[in-house]
């Protein structure tokens, strides 16, 4: 991973002109995205709009074909997930990647265990797990030694998010964190998403639920057929306008230029 210094005020994470193709199919077309510290940026779009591909490009799972990747004002080249982790970018995928047969501490440190000599440093890991959950004001977990199999959907999501922020993360991407959750569990997760931003992290929320988006997001970036239709402040738009950006790429004066839309037809 190489870095080039850049000057001036800038978002924590900034993508410019990202292209990605799979064979003859171009999935992303010159996509832009900004993520600011202390804010939640919602990434919305219909199925096939390119959200998952963009997230995997940010995570280093896919290499981009073109475009620039800036982190804390520096231009960086990401060659794999290890590079993004070193920058302080963590992704919580929809499947959570938790092991049911392990407890919370074991899951949070899976693959990154603390050791004291040849033995696992269980006291240190327990304390770090407790402190991380406490810093996020998580009070629904009875014990950090609970098996993940005993947790509710909301609690599992909480553990996955806590695992992501345990490693001094600066940007966290959350892929559909409230999918398949009940009302109370959704409330718990949305409160946690907001606290992440309030603690100074840059948060990307990928969601189909516009009620969730309008409740916690500061910015909304809408993708349409692999293109950035618009990035707007949440307070400046209505849900209907965002739906139009998602489904048609344009809402009034917002969105893609008519000639661009004609080219995608």
CSV table of C-alpha atoms in Angstrom, one decimal:
chain,number,residue,atom,x,y,z
A,1,UNK,CA,0.0,0.0,0.0
A,2,UNK,CA,1.5,3.3,-1.1
A,3,UNK,CA,0.5,6.8,0.0
A,4,UNK,CA,0.8,10.2,-1.4
A,5,UNK,CA,0.3,13.3,0.8
A,6,UNK,CA,-2.4,15.7,0.0
A,7,UNK,CA,-3.2,19.0,1.6
A,8,UNK,CA,-6.4,20.7,2.6
A,9,UNK,CA,-9.5,19.8,4.5
A,10,UNK,CA,-11.0,16.5,3.3
A,11,UNK,CA,-13.4,13.7,4.4
A,12,UNK,CA,-12.0,10.8,6.3
A,13,UNK,CA,-12.6,8.5,3.3
A,14,UNK,CA,-13.1,9.8,-0.2
A,15,UNK,CA,-13.6,7.8,-3.4
A,16,UNK,CA,-13.4,9.5,-6.8
A,17,UNK,CA,-14.3,8.1,-10.2
A,18,UNK,CA,-14.4,4.4,-9.2
A,19,UNK,CA,-14.9,2.0,-12.1
A,20,UNK,CA,-15.3,-1.8,-11.8
A,21,UNK,CA,-16.0,-4.3,-14.4
A,22,UNK,CA,-16.4,-8.1,-14.4
A,23,UNK,CA,-15.6,-9.2,-17.9
A,24,UNK,CA,-17.7,-7.3,-20.4
A,25,UNK,CA,-20.1,-6.1,-17.7
A,26,UNK,CA,-19.3,-2.7,-16.1
A,27,UNK,CA,-20.8,-2.6,-12.6
A,28,UNK,CA,-19.5,0.7,-11.3
A,29,UNK,CA,-19.2,3.9,-13.5
A,30,UNK,CA,-17.1,6.7,-12.1
A,31,UNK,CA,-18.6,6.4,-8.6
A,32,UNK,CA,-17.9,9.1,-5.9
A,33,UNK,CA,-18.4,8.6,-2.2
A,34,UNK,CA,-17.4,10.8,0.8
A,35,UNK,CA,-17.4,9.6,4.5
A,36,UNK,CA,-16.8,12.2,7.2
A,37,UNK,CA,-15.7,11.6,10.8
A,38,UNK,CA,-18.5,11.9,13.2
A,39,UNK,CA,-21.2,11.4,10.6
A,40,UNK,CA,-23.3,8.6,9.1
A,41,UNK,CA,-23.4,8.3,5.3
A,42,UNK,CA,-26.2,6.1,4.0
A,43,UNK,CA,-25.5,4.3,0.8
A,44,UNK,CA,-28.8,3.4,-0.9
A,45,UNK,CA,-29.8,1.9,-4.2
A,46,UNK,CA,-31.9,-0.7,-5.8
A,47,UNK,CA,-30.8,-4.4,-6.2
A,48,UNK,CA,-28.0,-4.4,-8.8
A,49,UNK,CA,-27.2,-0.7,-8.3
A,50,UNK,CA,-23.6,-1.6,-7.3
A,51,UNK,CA,-23.7,-1.2,-3.5
A,52,UNK,CA,-22.1,-4.5,-2.6
A,53,UNK,CA,-19.5,-4.2,-5.3
A,54,UNK,CA,-18.5,-0.7,-4.1
A,55,UNK,CA,-18.3,-2.0,-0.5
A,56,UNK,CA,-16.0,-4.8,-1.6
A,57,UNK,CA,-13.9,-2.4,-3.5
A,58,UNK,CA,-13.5,-0.3,-0.3
A,59,UNK,CA,-12.8,-3.4,1.7
A,60,UNK,CA,-10.0,-4.4,-0.7
A,61,UNK,CA,-11.8,-7.6,-1.7
A,62,UNK,CA,-12.1,-6.3,-5.3
A,63,UNK,CA,-9.5,-4.2,-7.0
A,64,UNK,CA,-10.8,-1.2,-8.9
A,65,UNK,CA,-10.2,-0.7,-12.6
A,66,UNK,CA,-10.0,3.1,-12.3
A,67,UNK,CA,-10.4,5.9,-9.8
A,68,UNK,CA,-8.8,7.4,-6.7
A,69,UNK,CA,-9.0,6.3,-3.1
A,70,UNK,CA,-8.2,9.0,-0.4
A,71,UNK,CA,-8.0,8.3,3.3
A,72,UNK,CA,-7.5,11.2,5.8
A,73,UNK,CA,-6.5,13.4,2.9
A,74,UNK,CA,-3.9,11.1,1.5
A,75,UNK,CA,-4.1,9.2,-1.7
A,76,UNK,CA,-3.7,5.5,-1.0
A,77,UNK,CA,-3.5,2.3,-3.1
A,78,UNK,CA,-5.4,-0.6,-1.6
A,79,UNK,CA,-4.3,-4.1,-2.7
A,80,UNK,CA,-6.2,-6.2,-0.3
A,81,UNK,CA,-8.2,-6.4,3.0
A,82,UNK,CA,-5.1,-6.1,5.1
A,83,UNK,CA,-4.4,-2.7,3.6
A,84,UNK,CA,-7.9,-1.4,4.6
A,85,UNK,CA,-7.6,-2.9,8.1
A,86,UNK,CA,-4.3,-1.1,8.5
A,87,UNK,CA,-5.9,2.2,7.5
A,88,UNK,CA,-8.7,1.6,10.1
A,89,UNK,CA,-11.5,0.5,7.9
A,90,UNK,CA,-13.7,-2.3,9.0
A,91,UNK,CA,-16.7,-3.9,7.3
A,92,UNK,CA,-19.6,-5.7,9.1
A,93,UNK,CA,-21.3,-7.8,6.5
A,94,UNK,CA,-24.9,-8.9,6.6
A,95,UNK,CA,-24.0,-12.5,7.5
A,96,UNK,CA,-22.0,-11.1,10.5
A,97,UNK,CA,-19.3,-13.8,10.2
A,98,UNK,CA,-19.7,-14.9,13.9
A,99,UNK,CA,-19.1,-18.4,15.2
A,100,UNK,CA,-22.1,-19.7,17.2
A,101,UNK,CA,-20.0,-22.2,19.2
A,102,UNK,CA,-17.7,-19.4,20.5
A,103,UNK,CA,-18.4,-16.8,23.2
A,104,UNK,CA,-18.4,-13.1,22.7
A,105,UNK,CA,-14.7,-12.6,23.7
A,106,UNK,CA,-13.6,-15.4,21.4
A,107,UNK,CA,-15.5,-14.0,18.5
A,108,UNK,CA,-14.3,-10.4,19.0
A,109,UNK,CA,-10.6,-11.6,19.0
A,110,UNK,CA,-11.0,-14.4,16.5
A,111,UNK,CA,-7.7,-14.4,14.5
A,112,UNK,CA,-6.3,-11.6,16.5
A,113,UNK,CA,-6.0,-13.2,19.9
A,114,UNK,CA,-3.8,-11.6,22.6
A,115,UNK,CA,-1.2,-13.9,24.0
A,116,UNK,CA,1.0,-14.0,27.1
A,117,UNK,CA,3.9,-16.2,26.1
A,118,UNK,CA,2.4,-19.3,24.5
A,119,UNK,CA,-1.0,-18.9,26.4
A,120,UNK,CA,-4.0,-16.9,25.5
A,121,UNK,CA,-4.2,-13.7,27.6
A,122,UNK,CA,-7.8,-14.2,28.6
A,123,UNK,CA,-8.0,-11.5,31.3
A,124,UNK,CA,-6.8,-8.8,28.8
A,125,UNK,CA,-9.2,-9.9,26.1
A,126,UNK,CA,-12.1,-10.0,28.5
A,127,UNK,CA,-11.4,-6.5,29.8
A,128,UNK,CA,-10.9,-5.1,26.2
A,129,UNK,CA,-14.2,-6.7,25.2
A,130,UNK,CA,-16.0,-5.2,28.2
A,131,UNK,CA,-14.5,-1.7,27.6
A,132,UNK,CA,-15.4,-1.7,24.0
A,133,UNK,CA,-19.0,-2.7,24.7
A,134,UNK,CA,-19.2,-0.1,27.5
A,135,UNK,CA,-17.8,2.6,25.2
A,136,UNK,CA,-20.7,1.9,22.9
A,137,UNK,CA,-23.2,2.0,25.8
A,138,UNK,CA,-24.2,-1.6,25.2
A,139,UNK,CA,-26.2,-2.9,28.1
A,140,UNK,CA,-28.1,-5.7,26.6
A,141,UNK,CA,-25.3,-8.3,26.9
A,142,UNK,CA,-25.3,-10.2,30.2
A,143,UNK,CA,-21.8,-11.5,30.0
A,144,UNK,CA,-18.9,-11.3,27.6
A,145,UNK,CA,-18.6,-15.1,28.1
A,146,UNK,CA,-22.0,-15.8,26.6
A,147,UNK,CA,-22.1,-18.1,23.6
A,148,UNK,CA,-23.1,-16.3,20.5
A,149,UNK,CA,-25.6,-19.0,19.9
A,150,UNK,CA,-27.5,-17.7,22.9
A,151,UNK,CA,-27.8,-14.1,21.6
A,152,UNK,CA,-30.7,-12.5,19.9
A,153,UNK,CA,-30.4,-11.0,16.4
A,154,UNK,CA,-29.9,-7.5,17.8
A,155,UNK,CA,-27.3,-8.7,20.2
A,156,UNK,CA,-25.4,-10.5,17.5
A,157,UNK,CA,-25.3,-7.4,15.4
A,158,UNK,CA,-24.1,-5.5,18.4
A,159,UNK,CA,-21.2,-8.0,18.9
A,160,UNK,CA,-20.3,-7.8,15.2
A,161,UNK,CA,-20.2,-4.0,15.4
A,162,UNK,CA,-18.2,-4.0,18.6
A,163,UNK,CA,-15.7,-6.5,17.0
A,164,UNK,CA,-15.3,-4.0,14.2
A,165,UNK,CA,-14.5,-1.0,16.4
A,166,UNK,CA,-12.3,-2.9,18.8
A,167,UNK,CA,-9.2,-2.4,16.6
A,168,UNK,CA,-9.1,1.4,16.7
A,169,UNK,CA,-11.2,1.7,13.6
A,170,UNK,CA,-11.8,5.0,12.0
A,171,UNK,CA,-14.4,4.1,9.4
A,172,UNK,CA,-17.0,1.3,9.7
A,173,UNK,CA,-19.2,0.0,6.9
A,174,UNK,CA,-22.4,-1.7,8.0
A,175,UNK,CA,-24.2,-3.8,5.4
A,176,UNK,CA,-28.0,-4.0,6.1
A,177,UNK,CA,-27.5,-4.1,9.9
A,178,UNK,CA,-31.2,-4.1,10.7
A,179,UNK,CA,-32.3,-6.7,8.1
A,180,UNK,CA,-34.6,-9.3,9.6
A,181,UNK,CA,-34.6,-7.6,13.1
A,182,UNK,CA,-37.7,-6.9,15.1
A,183,UNK,CA,-38.7,-3.4,16.1
A,184,UNK,CA,-37.0,-3.4,19.5
A,185,UNK,CA,-33.8,-4.9,18.1
A,186,UNK,CA,-33.8,-2.4,15.2
A,187,UNK,CA,-34.0,0.4,17.7
A,188,UNK,CA,-31.0,-1.0,19.6
A,189,UNK,CA,-28.9,-1.3,16.5
A,190,UNK,CA,-29.8,2.2,15.2
A,191,UNK,CA,-28.9,3.7,18.5
A,192,UNK,CA,-25.6,2.0,18.3
A,193,UNK,CA,-25.0,3.2,14.7
A,194,UNK,CA,-25.6,6.8,15.9
A,195,UNK,CA,-23.2,6.3,18.9
A,196,UNK,CA,-20.5,5.2,16.5
A,197,UNK,CA,-20.7,8.5,14.7
A,198,UNK,CA,-21.0,10.4,18.0
A,199,UNK,CA,-17.8,8.8,19.1
A,200,UNK,CA,-16.0,10.3,16.1
A,201,UNK,CA,-16.0,7.4,13.6
A,202,UNK,CA,-17.1,7.7,10.0
A,203,UNK,CA,-20.0,5.3,9.4
A,204,UNK,CA,-21.3,4.0,6.1
A,205,UNK,CA,-24.8,2.5,6.4
A,206,UNK,CA,-25.9,0.3,3.5
A,207,UNK,CA,-29.7,-0.1,3.8
A,208,UNK,CA,-32.9,-0.6,1.9
A,209,UNK,CA,-34.9,0.8,4.8
A,210,UNK,CA,-35.4,4.5,4.2
A,211,UNK,CA,-37.0,5.0,7.7
A,212,UNK,CA,-33.7,3.8,9.2
A,213,UNK,CA,-31.7,6.0,6.8
A,214,UNK,CA,-33.7,9.1,7.6
A,215,UNK,CA,-33.4,8.5,11.3
A,216,UNK,CA,-29.7,8.1,11.6
A,217,UNK,CA,-27.9,9.3,8.4
A,218,UNK,CA,-26.4,12.8,8.0
A,219,UNK,CA,-25.7,12.3,4.2
A,220,UNK,CA,-27.3,10.0,1.6
A,221,UNK,CA,-25.5,8.8,-1.5
A,222,UNK,CA,-27.9,7.2,-4.0
A,223,UNK,CA,-26.6,4.7,-6.6
A,224,UNK,CA,-28.5,4.2,-9.9
A,225,UNK,CA,-27.3,1.4,-12.3
A,226,UNK,CA,-23.7,1.7,-11.0
A,227,UNK,CA,-23.6,5.4,-11.0
A,228,UNK,CA,-23.6,8.1,-8.3
A,229,UNK,CA,-27.0,9.7,-8.8
A,230,UNK,CA,-26.6,12.2,-6.0
A,231,UNK,CA,-25.2,12.9,-2.6
A,232,UNK,CA,-27.5,15.0,-0.4
A,233,UNK,CA,-27.8,16.1,3.2
A,234,UNK,CA,-30.6,14.1,4.7
A,235,UNK,CA,-32.3,17.1,6.1
A,236,UNK,CA,-32.6,18.7,2.6
A,237,UNK,CA,-34.6,15.9,0.9
A,238,UNK,CA,-37.7,13.9,1.3
A,239,UNK,CA,-38.2,10.2,1.2
A,240,UNK,CA,-40.0,10.5,-2.1
A,241,UNK,CA,-37.0,12.3,-3.6
A,242,UNK,CA,-34.6,9.6,-2.5
A,243,UNK,CA,-36.9,6.9,-3.9
A,244,UNK,CA,-36.9,8.7,-7.3
A,245,UNK,CA,-33.1,8.9,-7.2
A,246,UNK,CA,-32.9,5.2,-6.5
A,247,UNK,CA,-35.5,4.1,-9.1
A,248,UNK,CA,-35.0,6.7,-11.9
A,249,UNK,CA,-31.6,8.3,-11.2
A,250,UNK,CA,-33.1,11.8,-11.0
A,251,UNK,CA,-35.6,13.8,-8.9
A,252,UNK,CA,-36.3,17.3,-10.1
A,253,UNK,CA,-33.0,19.1,-10.4
A,254,UNK,CA,-31.2,16.4,-8.3
A,255,UNK,CA,-29.5,13.4,-9.9
A,256,UNK,CA,-27.9,12.3,-13.1
A,257,UNK,CA,-27.9,14.6,-16.2
A,258,UNK,CA,-30.6,13.7,-18.7
A,259,UNK,CA,-27.9,12.8,-21.3
A,260,UNK,CA,-26.4,10.3,-18.9
A,261,UNK,CA,-29.8,8.8,-18.2
A,262,UNK,CA,-30.4,8.5,-21.9
A,263,UNK,CA,-27.1,6.6,-22.3
A,264,UNK,CA,-28.1,4.1,-19.6
A,265,UNK,CA,-31.5,3.4,-21.2
